[in-house]
Coordinates of C-alpha atoms and ligand atoms in Angstrom, one line a residue:
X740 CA 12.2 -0.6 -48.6
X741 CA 15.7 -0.6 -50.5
X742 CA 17.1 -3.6 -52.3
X743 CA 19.9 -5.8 -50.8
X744 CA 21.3 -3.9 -54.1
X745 CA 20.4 -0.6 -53.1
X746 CA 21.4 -0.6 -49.4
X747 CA 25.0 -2.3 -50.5
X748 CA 25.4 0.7 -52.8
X749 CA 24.1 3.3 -50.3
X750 CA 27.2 1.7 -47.9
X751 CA 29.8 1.6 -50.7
X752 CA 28.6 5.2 -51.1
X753 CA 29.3 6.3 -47.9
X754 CA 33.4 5.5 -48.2
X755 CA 33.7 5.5 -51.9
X756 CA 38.3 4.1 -52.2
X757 CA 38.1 2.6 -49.2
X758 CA 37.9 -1.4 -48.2
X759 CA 34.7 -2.9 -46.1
X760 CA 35.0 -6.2 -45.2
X761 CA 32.4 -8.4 -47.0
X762 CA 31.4 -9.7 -43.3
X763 CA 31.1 -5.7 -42.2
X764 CA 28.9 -5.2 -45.2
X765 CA 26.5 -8.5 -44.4
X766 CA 26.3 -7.7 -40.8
X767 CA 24.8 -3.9 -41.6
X768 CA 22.7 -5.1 -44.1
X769 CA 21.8 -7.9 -42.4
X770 CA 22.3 -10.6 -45.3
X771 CA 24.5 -13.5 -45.7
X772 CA 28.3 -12.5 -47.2
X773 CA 26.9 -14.8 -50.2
X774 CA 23.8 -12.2 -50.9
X775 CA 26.1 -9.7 -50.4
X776 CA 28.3 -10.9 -53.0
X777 CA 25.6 -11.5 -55.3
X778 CA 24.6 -8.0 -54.6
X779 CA 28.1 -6.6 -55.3
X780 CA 28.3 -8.7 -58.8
X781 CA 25.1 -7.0 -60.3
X782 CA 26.5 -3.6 -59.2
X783 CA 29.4 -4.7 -61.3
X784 CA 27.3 -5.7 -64.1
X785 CA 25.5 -2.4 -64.2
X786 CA 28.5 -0.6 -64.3
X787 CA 29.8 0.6 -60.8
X788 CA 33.6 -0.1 -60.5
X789 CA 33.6 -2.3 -57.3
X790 CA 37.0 -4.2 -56.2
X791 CA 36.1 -7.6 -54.8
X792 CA 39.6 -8.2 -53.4
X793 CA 39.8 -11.6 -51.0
X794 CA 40.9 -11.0 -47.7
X795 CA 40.2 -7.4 -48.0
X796 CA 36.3 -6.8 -49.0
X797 CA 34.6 -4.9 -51.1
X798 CA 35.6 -1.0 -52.5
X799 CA 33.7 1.4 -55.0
X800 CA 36.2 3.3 -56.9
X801 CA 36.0 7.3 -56.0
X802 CA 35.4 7.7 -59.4
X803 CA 32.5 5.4 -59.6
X804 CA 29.6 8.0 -61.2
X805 CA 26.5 5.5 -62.9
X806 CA 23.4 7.3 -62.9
X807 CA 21.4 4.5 -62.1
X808 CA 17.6 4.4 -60.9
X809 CA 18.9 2.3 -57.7
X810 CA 21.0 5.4 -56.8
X811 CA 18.8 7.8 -57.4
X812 CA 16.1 6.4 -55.9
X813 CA 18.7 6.3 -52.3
X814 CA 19.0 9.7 -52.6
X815 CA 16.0 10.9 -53.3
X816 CA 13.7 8.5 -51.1
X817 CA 10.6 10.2 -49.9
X818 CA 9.1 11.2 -53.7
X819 CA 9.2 9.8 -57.4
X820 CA 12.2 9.8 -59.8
X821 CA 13.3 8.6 -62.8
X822 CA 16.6 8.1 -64.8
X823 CA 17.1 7.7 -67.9
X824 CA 20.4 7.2 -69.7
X825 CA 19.5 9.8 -72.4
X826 CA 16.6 11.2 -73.3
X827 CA 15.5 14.7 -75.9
X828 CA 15.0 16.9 -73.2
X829 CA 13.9 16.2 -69.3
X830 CA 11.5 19.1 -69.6
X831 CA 10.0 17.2 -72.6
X832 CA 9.8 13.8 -70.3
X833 CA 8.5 16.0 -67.7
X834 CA 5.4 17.2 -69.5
X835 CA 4.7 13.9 -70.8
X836 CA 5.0 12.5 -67.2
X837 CA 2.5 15.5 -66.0
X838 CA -0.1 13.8 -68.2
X839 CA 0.6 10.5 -66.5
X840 CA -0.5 12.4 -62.8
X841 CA 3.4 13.5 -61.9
X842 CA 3.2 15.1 -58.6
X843 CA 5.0 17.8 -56.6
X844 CA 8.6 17.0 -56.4
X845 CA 8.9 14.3 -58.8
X846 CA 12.8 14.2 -60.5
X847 CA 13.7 13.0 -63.7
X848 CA 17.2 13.1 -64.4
X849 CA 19.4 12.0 -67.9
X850 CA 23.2 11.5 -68.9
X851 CA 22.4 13.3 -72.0
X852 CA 19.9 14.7 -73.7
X853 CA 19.7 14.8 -77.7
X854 CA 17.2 18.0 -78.1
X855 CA 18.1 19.7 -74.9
X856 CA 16.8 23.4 -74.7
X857 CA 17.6 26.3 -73.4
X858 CA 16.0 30.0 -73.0
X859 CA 14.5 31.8 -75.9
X860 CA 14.2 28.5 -78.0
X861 CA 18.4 28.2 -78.2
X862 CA 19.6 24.3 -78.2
X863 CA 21.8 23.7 -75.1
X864 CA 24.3 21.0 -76.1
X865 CA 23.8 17.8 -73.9
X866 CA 26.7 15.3 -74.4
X867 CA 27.3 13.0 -71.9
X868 CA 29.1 13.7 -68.8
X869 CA 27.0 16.6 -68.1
X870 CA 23.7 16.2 -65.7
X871 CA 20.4 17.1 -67.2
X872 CA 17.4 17.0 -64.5
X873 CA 14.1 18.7 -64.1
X874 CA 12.2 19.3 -61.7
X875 CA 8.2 19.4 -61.1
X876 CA 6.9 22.2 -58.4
X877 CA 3.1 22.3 -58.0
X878 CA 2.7 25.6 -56.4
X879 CA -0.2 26.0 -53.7
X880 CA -2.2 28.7 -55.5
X881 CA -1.1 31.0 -52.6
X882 CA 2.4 30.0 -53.2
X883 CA 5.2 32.7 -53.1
X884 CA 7.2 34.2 -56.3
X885 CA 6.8 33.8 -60.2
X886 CA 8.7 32.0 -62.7
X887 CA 11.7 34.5 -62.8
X888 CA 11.8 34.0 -58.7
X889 CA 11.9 30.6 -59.2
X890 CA 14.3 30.3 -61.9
X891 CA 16.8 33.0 -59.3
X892 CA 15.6 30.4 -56.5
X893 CA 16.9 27.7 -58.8
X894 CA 20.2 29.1 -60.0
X895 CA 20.9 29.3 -56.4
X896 CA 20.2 25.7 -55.7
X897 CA 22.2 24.8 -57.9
X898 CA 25.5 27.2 -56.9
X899 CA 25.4 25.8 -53.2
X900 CA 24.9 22.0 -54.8
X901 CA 28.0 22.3 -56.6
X902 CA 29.9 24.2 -53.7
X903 CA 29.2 21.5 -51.0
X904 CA 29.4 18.6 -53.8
X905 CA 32.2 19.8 -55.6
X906 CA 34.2 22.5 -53.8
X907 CA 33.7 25.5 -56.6
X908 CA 31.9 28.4 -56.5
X909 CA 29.3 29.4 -59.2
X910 CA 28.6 32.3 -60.0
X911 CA 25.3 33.6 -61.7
X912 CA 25.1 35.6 -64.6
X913 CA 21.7 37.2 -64.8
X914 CA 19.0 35.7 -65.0
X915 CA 19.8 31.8 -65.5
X916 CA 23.3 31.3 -66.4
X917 CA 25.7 29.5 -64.4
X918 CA 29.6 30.8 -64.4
X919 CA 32.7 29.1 -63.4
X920 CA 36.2 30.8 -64.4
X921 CA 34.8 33.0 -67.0
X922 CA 32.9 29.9 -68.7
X923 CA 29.7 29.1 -68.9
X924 CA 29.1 25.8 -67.4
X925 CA 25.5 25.5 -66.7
X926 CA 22.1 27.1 -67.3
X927 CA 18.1 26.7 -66.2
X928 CA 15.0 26.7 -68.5
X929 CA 11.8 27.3 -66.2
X930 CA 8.9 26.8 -67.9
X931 CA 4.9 26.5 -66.6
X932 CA 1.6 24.9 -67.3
X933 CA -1.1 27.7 -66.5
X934 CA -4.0 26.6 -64.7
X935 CA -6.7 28.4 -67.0
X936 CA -9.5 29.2 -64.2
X937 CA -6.7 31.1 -61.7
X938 CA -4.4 32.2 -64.2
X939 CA -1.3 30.8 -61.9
X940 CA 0.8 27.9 -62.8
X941 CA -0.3 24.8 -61.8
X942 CA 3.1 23.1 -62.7
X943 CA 6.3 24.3 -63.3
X944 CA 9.0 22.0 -64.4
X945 CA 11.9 23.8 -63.4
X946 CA 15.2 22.2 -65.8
X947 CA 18.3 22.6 -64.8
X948 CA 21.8 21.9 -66.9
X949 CA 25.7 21.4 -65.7
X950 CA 28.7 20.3 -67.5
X951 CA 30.2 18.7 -65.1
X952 CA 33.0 16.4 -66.5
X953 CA 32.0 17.1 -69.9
X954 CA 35.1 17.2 -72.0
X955 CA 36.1 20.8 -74.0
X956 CA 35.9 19.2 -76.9
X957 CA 32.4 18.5 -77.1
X958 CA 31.3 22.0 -76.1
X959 CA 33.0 23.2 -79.1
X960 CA 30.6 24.7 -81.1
X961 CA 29.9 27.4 -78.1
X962 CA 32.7 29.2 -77.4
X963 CA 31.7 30.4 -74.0
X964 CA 31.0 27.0 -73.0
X965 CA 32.8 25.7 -70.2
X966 CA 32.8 22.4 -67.8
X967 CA 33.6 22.2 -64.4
X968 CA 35.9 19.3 -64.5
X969 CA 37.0 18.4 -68.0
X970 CA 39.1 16.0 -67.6
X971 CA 36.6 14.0 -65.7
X972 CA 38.0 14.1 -62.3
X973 CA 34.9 15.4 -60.4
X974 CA 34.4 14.9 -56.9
X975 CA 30.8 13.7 -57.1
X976 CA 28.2 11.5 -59.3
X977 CA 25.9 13.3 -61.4
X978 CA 22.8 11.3 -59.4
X979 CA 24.1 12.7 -55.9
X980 CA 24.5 16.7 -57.6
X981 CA 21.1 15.9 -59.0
X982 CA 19.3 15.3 -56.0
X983 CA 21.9 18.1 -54.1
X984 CA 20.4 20.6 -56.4
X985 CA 16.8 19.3 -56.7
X986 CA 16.8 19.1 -52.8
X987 CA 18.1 22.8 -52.2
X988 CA 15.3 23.9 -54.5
X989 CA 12.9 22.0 -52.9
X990 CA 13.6 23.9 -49.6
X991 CA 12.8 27.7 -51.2
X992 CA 10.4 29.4 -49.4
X993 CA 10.2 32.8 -51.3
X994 CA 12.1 34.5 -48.6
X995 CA 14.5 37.8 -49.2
X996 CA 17.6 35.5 -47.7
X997 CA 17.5 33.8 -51.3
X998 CA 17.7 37.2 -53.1
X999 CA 20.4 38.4 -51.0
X1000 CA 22.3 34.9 -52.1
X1001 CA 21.2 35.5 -55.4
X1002 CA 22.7 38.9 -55.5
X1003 CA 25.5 38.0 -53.6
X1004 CA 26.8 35.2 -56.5
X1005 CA 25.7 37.8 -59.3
X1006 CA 28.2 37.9 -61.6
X1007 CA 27.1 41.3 -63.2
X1008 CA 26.5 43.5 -60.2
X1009 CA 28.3 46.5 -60.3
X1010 CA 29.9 45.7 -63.6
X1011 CA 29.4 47.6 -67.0
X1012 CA 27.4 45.5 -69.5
X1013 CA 25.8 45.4 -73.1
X1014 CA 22.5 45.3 -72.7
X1015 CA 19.9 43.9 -75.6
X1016 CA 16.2 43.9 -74.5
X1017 CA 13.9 41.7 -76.2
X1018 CA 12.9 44.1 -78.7
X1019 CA 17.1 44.0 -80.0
X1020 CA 17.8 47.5 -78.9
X1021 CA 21.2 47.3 -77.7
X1022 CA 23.0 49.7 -75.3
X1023 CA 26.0 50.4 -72.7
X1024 CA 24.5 50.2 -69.4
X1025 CA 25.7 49.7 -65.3
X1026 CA 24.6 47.1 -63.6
X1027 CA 23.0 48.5 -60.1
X1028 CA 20.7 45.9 -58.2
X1029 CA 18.8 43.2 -58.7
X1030 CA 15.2 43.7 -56.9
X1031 CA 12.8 41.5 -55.2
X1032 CA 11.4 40.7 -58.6
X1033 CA 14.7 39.6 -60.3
X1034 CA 14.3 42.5 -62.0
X1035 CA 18.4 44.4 -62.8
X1036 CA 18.3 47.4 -62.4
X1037 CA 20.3 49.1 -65.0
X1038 CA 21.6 53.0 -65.0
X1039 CA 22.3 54.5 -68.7
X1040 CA 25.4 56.3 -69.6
X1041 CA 23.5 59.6 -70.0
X1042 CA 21.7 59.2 -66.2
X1043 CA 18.2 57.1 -66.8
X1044 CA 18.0 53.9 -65.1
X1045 CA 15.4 50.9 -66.4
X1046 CA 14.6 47.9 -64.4
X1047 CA 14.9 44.8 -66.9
X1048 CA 12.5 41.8 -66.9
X1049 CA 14.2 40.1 -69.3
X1050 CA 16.8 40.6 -72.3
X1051 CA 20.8 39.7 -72.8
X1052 CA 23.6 41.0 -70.8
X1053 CA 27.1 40.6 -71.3
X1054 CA 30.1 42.1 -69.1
X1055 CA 32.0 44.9 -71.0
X1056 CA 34.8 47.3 -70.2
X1057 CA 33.8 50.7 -68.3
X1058 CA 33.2 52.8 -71.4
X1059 CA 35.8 55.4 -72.4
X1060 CA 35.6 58.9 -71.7
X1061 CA 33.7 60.5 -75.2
X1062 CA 32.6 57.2 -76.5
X1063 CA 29.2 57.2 -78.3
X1064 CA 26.3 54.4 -76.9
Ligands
BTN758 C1 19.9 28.1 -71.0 O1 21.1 28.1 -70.8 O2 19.4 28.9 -71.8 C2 19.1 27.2 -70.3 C3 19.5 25.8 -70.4 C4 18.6 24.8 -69.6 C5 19.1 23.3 -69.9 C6 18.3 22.4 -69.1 S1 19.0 20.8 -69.1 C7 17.6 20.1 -68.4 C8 16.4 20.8 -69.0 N1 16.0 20.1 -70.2 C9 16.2 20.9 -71.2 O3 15.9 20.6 -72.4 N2 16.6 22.1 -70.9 C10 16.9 22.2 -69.4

């Protein structure tokens, strides 16, 4: 049952810039026009930018983006979530909430994270104005795909979040990066707790990352680091794209239509790359297909092709005719 709080917000929410009459407001909610108003002032307190304006009513500002628990917990109703304003990393709080009995589908998202991680033990910068949220999947232990699948699944959650929410299209640099305009602007860290007796994952805390009004100057140190709206003029709260994405993910069923997707928002398809496998050998290669696996299929210069678990890619020019590899 949502607070007199909550269900206020969850109205605001559904005009954001636009005036309802304080009487409007009581009648839906079915509360005096004082509780409203009392309801309205602690929104204010907490930091949502609602106009009280006499005569007119009561507006939250399009802007308006709080991250609050009362938010979040609108949007994601039916299973646990938690916010937290910052945190060192929401796969971190994850685990440690696992221990407490977390349960299939729980969400914790932060406004920045001060040891966020990403793949292959790299830091991923978390100021604020980005969104940080993991999360949990309990997999039935006949559950489809592996952690690659679900890390593809996840990077496509996330693309069709942020092109409902937000009106841009990601596209996804194999495996877990997220592209806009040339940029990185998000990325995905899957990671699992085995179950010893099966040998499957009995959790995985899936983590995802987006700079999404995150300004350019606190992405500095990574010069492929992009946001998606800079100067802070997004579209959508981070606690709506959170549970956008989380939602999305939570509908995977392991079927081929999310490969095609996958493939069809791959930014390396078709495209020349430098490759460097795990082991560091680096090498010129084409970019082919990406299988049912997530595996990319890669062909070499001289007429081999290798199908890639893991390892680096980066776009690169077609080579030259005569140059070595
Ligand atoms: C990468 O780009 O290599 C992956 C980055 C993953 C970042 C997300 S943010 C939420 C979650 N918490 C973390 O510490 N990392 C992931």
């Amino acid at each position: 049952m949502p607070t007199t709080r909550q269900a206020l917000l969850a109205l605001l929410c559904e005009q954001p810039g636009q005036d309802i009459s304080g009487q409007a407001l009581a009648d839906r909610l079915g509360v005096s026009r004082a509780a409203v108003h009392k309801a309205a002032a602690a929104l204010q307190k907490q930091g949502y930018a609602i106009q009280a304006v006499s005569g007119r009513g009561y507006r939250l500002t399009a802007e308006s983006d709080c991250l609050t628990r009362e938010e979040l917990e609108l949007l994601w109703p039916h299973r646990p979530c938690r916010v937290l304003p910052q945190v060192d990393s929401t796969n971190r709080e994850m685990r440690r909430m696992i221990l407490e009995g977390a349960s299939h589908g729980t969400l914790v998202v932060a406004g920045a994270q001060t040891e966020g991680r990403g793949r292959a033990g790299r830091v991923f910068v978390s100021p604020p104005g980005g969104v940080y949220l993991s999360l949990l999947l309990c997999p039935q232990p006949d559950a489809p795909g592996d952690v690659t699948a679900v890390t593809a699944a996840a990077a496509v959650a996330a693309a069709r979040a942020v092109e409902t929410l937000c009106g841009r299209q990601l596209r996804i640099k194999w495996v877990n990066d997220l592209y806009w305009q040339g940029r990185k602007v998000g990325g995905i860290l899957t990671e699992g707790l085995l179950d010893m007796e099966s040998g499957r994952p009995s959790h995985v805390v899936v983590g995802i990352g987006l700079n999404l009004r995150t300004p350019a100057g606190l992405l500095a140190d990574a010069p492929e680091a992009g946001s998606l709206f800079p100067d802070g003029a997004a579209p959508c709260g981070r606690a709506r794209l959170a549970a956008a994405i989380a939602g999305e993910l939570l509908r995977w069923d392991g079927s081929p239509a999310w490969w095609e997707e996958y493939r069809a928002r791959s930014l390396v398809l078709g495209h020349w790359l430098t490759v460097t496998e795990p082991t560091g050998h680096t090498y010129t290669a084409l970019a082919q297909a990406i299988d049912d696996e997530g595996r990319l299929v890669v062909q070499l210069p001289g007429g081999g092709v290798r199908a890639l678990r893991s390892g680096e890619v980066r776009t690169r020019p077609a080579p030259r005719p005569g140059e070595s590899f």
